[in-house]
PDB file of C-alpha atoms in Angstrom:
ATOM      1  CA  UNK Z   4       0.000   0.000   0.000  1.00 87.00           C
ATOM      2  CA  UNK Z   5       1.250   3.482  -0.733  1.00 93.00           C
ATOM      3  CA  UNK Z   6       0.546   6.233   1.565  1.00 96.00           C
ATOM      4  CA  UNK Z   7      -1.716   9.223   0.630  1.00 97.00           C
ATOM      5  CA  UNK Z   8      -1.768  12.154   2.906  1.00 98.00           C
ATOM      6  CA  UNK Z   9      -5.424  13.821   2.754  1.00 98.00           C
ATOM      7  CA  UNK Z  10      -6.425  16.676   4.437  1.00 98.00           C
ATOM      8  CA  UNK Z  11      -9.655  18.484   5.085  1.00 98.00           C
ATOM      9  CA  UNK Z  12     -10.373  21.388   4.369  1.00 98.00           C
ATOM     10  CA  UNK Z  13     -13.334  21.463   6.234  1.00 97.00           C
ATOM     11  CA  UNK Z  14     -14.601  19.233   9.452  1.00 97.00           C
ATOM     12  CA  UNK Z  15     -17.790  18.075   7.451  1.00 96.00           C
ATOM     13  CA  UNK Z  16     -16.237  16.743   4.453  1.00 97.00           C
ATOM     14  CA  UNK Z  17     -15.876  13.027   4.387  1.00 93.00           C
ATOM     15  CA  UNK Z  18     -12.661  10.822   3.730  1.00 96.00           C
ATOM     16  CA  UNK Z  19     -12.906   9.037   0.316  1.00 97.00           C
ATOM     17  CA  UNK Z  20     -12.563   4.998   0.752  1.00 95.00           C
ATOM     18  CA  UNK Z  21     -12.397   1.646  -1.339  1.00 95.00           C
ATOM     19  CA  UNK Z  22     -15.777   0.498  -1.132  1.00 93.00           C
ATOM     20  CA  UNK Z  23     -14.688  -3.218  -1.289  1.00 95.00           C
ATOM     21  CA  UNK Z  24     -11.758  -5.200  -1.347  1.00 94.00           C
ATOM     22  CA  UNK Z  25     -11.665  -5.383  -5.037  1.00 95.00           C
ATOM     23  CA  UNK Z  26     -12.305  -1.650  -6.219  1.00 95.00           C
ATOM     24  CA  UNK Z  27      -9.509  -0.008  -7.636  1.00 96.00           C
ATOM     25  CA  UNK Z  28     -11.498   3.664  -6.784  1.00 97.00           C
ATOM     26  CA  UNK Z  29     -12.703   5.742  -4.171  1.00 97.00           C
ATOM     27  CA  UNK Z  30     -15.479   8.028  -4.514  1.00 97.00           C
ATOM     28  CA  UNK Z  31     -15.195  12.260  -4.459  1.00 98.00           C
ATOM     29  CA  UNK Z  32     -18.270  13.953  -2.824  1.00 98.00           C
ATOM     30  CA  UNK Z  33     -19.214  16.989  -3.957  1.00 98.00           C
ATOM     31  CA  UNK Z  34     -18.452  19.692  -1.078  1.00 98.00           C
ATOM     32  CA  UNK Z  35     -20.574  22.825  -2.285  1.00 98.00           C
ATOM     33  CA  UNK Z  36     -22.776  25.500   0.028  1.00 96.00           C
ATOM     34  CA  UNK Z  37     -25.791  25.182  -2.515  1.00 97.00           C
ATOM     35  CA  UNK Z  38     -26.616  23.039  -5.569  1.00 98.00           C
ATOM     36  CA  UNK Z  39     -24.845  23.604  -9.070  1.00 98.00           C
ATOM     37  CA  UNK Z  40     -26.973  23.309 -12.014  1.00 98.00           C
ATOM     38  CA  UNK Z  41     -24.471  21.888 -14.655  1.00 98.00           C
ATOM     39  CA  UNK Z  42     -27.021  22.805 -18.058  1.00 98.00           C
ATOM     40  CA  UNK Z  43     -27.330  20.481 -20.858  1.00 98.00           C
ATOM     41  CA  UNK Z  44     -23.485  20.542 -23.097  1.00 98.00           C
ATOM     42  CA  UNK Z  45     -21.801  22.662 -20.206  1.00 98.00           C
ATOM     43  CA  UNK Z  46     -18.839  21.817 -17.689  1.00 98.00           C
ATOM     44  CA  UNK Z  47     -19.217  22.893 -14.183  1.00 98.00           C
ATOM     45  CA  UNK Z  48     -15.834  22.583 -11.712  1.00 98.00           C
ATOM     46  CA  UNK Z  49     -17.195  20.858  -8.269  1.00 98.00           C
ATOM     47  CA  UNK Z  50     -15.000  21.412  -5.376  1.00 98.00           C
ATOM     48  CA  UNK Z  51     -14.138  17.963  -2.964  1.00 98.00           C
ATOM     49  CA  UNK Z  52     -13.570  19.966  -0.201  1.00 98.00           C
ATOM     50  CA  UNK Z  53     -10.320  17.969  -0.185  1.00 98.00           C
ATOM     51  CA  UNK Z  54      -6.368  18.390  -0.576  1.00 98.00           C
ATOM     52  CA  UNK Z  55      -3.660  15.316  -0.625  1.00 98.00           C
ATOM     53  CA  UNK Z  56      -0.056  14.514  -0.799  1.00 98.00           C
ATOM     54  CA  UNK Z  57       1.594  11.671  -1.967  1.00 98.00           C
ATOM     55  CA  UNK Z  58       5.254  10.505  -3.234  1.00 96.00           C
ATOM     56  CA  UNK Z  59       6.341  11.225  -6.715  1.00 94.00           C
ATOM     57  CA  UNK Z  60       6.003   8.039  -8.393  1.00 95.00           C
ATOM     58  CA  UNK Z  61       2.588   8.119  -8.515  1.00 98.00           C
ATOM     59  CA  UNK Z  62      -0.204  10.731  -9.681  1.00 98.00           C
ATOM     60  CA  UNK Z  63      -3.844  10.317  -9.108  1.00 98.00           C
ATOM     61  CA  UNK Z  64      -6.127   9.831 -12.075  1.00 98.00           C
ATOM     62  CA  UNK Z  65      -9.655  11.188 -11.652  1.00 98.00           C
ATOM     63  CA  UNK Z  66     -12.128   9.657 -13.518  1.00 98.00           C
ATOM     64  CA  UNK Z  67     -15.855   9.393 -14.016  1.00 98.00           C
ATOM     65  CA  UNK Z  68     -18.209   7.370 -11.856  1.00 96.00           C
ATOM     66  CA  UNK Z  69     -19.787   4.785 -14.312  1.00 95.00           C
ATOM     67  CA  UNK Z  70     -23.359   5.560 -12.983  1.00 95.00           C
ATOM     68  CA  UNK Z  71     -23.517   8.778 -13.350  1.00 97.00           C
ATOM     69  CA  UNK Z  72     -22.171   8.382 -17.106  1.00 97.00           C
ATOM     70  CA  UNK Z  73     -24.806   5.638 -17.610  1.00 97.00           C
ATOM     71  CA  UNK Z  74     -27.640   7.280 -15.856  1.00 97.00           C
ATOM     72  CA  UNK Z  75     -27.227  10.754 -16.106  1.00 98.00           C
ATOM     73  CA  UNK Z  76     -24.894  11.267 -19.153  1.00 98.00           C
ATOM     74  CA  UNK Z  77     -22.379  12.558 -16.812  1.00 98.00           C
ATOM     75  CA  UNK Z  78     -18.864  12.413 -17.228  1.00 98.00           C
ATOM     76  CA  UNK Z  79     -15.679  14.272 -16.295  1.00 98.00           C
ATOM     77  CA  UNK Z  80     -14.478  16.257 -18.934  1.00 97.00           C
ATOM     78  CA  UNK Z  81     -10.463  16.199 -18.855  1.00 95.00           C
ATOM     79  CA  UNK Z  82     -10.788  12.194 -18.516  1.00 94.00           C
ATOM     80  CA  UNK Z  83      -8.751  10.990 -16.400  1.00 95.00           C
ATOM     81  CA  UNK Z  84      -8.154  14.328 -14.785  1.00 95.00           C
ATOM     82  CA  UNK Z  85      -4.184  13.959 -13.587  1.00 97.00           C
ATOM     83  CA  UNK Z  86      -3.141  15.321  -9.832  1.00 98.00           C
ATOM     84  CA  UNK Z  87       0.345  15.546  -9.851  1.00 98.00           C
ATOM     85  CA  UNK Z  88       2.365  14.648  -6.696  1.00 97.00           C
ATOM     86  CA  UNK Z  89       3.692  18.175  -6.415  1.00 98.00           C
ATOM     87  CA  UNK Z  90      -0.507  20.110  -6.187  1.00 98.00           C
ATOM     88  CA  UNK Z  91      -1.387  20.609  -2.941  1.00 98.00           C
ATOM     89  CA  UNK Z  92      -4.828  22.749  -3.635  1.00 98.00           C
ATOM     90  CA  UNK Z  93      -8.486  21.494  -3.207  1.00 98.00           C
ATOM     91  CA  UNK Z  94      -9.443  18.675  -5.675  1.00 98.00           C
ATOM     92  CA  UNK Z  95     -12.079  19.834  -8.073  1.00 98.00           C
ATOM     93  CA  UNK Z  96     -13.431  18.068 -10.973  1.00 98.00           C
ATOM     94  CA  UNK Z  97     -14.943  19.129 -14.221  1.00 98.00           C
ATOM     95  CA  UNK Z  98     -17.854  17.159 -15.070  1.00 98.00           C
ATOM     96  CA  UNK Z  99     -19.622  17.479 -18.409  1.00 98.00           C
ATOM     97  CA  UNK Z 100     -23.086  17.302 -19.127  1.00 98.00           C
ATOM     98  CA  UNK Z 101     -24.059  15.301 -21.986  1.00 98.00           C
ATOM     99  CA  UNK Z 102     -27.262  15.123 -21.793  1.00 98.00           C
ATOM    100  CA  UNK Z 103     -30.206  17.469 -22.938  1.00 98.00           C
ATOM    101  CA  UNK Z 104     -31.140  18.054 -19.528  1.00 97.00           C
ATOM    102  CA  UNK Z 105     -29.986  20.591 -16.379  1.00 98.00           C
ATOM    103  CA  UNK Z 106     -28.155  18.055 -14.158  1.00 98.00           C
ATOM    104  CA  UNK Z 107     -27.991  19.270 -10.322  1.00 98.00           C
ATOM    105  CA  UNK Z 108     -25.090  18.246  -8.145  1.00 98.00           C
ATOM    106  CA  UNK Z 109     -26.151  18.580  -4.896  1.00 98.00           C
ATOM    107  CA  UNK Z 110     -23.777  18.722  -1.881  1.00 97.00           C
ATOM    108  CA  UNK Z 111     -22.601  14.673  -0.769  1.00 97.00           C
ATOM    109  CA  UNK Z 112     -23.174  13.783  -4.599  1.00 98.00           C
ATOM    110  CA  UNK Z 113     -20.732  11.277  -5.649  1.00 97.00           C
ATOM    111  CA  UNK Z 114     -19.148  13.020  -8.364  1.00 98.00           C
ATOM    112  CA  UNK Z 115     -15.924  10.875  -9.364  1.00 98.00           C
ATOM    113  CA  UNK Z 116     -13.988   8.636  -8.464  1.00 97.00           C
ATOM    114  CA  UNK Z 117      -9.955   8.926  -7.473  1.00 98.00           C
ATOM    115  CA  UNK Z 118      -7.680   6.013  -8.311  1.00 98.00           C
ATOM    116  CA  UNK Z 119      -3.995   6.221  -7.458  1.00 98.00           C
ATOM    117  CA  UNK Z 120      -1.687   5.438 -10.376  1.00 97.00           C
ATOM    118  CA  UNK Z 121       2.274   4.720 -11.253  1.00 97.00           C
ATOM    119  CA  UNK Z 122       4.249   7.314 -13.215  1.00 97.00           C
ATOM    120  CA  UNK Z 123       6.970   5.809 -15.616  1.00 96.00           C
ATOM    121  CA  UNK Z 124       9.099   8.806 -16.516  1.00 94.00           C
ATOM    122  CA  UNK Z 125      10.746   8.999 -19.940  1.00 96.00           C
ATOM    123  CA  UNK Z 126      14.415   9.881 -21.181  1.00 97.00           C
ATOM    124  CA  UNK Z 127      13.627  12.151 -24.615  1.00 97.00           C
ATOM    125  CA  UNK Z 128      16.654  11.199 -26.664  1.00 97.00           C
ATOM    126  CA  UNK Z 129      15.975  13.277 -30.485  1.00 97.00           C
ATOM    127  CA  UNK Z 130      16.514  10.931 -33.530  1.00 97.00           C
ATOM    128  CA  UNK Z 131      16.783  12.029 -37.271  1.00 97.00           C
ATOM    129  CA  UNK Z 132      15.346   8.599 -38.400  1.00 95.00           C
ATOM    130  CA  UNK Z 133      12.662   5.726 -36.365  1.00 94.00           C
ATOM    131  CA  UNK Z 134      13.340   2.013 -37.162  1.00 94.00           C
ATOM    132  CA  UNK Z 135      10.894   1.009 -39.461  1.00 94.00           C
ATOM    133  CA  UNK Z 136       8.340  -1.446 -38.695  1.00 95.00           C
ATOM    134  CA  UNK Z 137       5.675  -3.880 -40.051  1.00 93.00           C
ATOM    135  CA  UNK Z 138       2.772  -1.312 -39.619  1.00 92.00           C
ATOM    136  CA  UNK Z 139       4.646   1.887 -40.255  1.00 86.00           C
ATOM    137  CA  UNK Z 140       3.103   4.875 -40.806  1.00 83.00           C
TER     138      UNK Z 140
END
């Protein structure tokens, strides 16, 4: 298990958690003072209410919840949103709405969900020519 350092930024707000054993996700609640009509083919940013920390060989991915999507036409709109290891501001996502409908996120909405990821960095090295291969270009 890797350690992620979450803070608060409010007593209220609730710690994500794995839901099961098997999930690979933990839900983000929205943490807003009044309801946010997202209107039909707009993007709305929805504050978490939360802040984390975590070692640089990882980044956390935030993606959609599939119910929403399914349900709702609701999606996150930079998908999967990145948090580098170096932010330390609130979490907010973007969600999308798809549909031809005013969606409402009310406060304690699951929104998204985080999943904590590996980074593989990459060495750049410029080339004037790439090896050829079966497929090409």
């Amino acid at each position: 298990m890797v350690k992620v350092l979450i803070k608060k930024l409010n007593s209220s707000v609730k710690i994500p958690e794995y839901k099961t054993s098997g999930a690979s996700g933990m839900d983000l609640i929205a943490f807003i003072k009044k309801p946010i009509n997202v209107k039909s083919k707009t993007s709305s940013l929805i504050p978490t209410g939360l802040a984390v920390a975590f070692s640089e060989n990882y980044e956390i991915q935030i993606r959609p919840r599939s119910g929403l999507a399914a349900k709702s036409q609701i999606s996150v709109l930079n998908t999967p949103g990145t948090i580098d290891a170096d932010y330390r501001g609130e979490l907010k996502v973007i969600l999308i709405n798809l549909s031809d409908k005013v969606f409402v996120v009310e406060k304690g909405l699951r929104i998204a969900q985080m999943v904590l990821c590996p980074v593989v960095k990459a060495t750049l090295k410029e080339v004037t020519n790439l090896e050829n291969t079966e497929r090409g270009s």
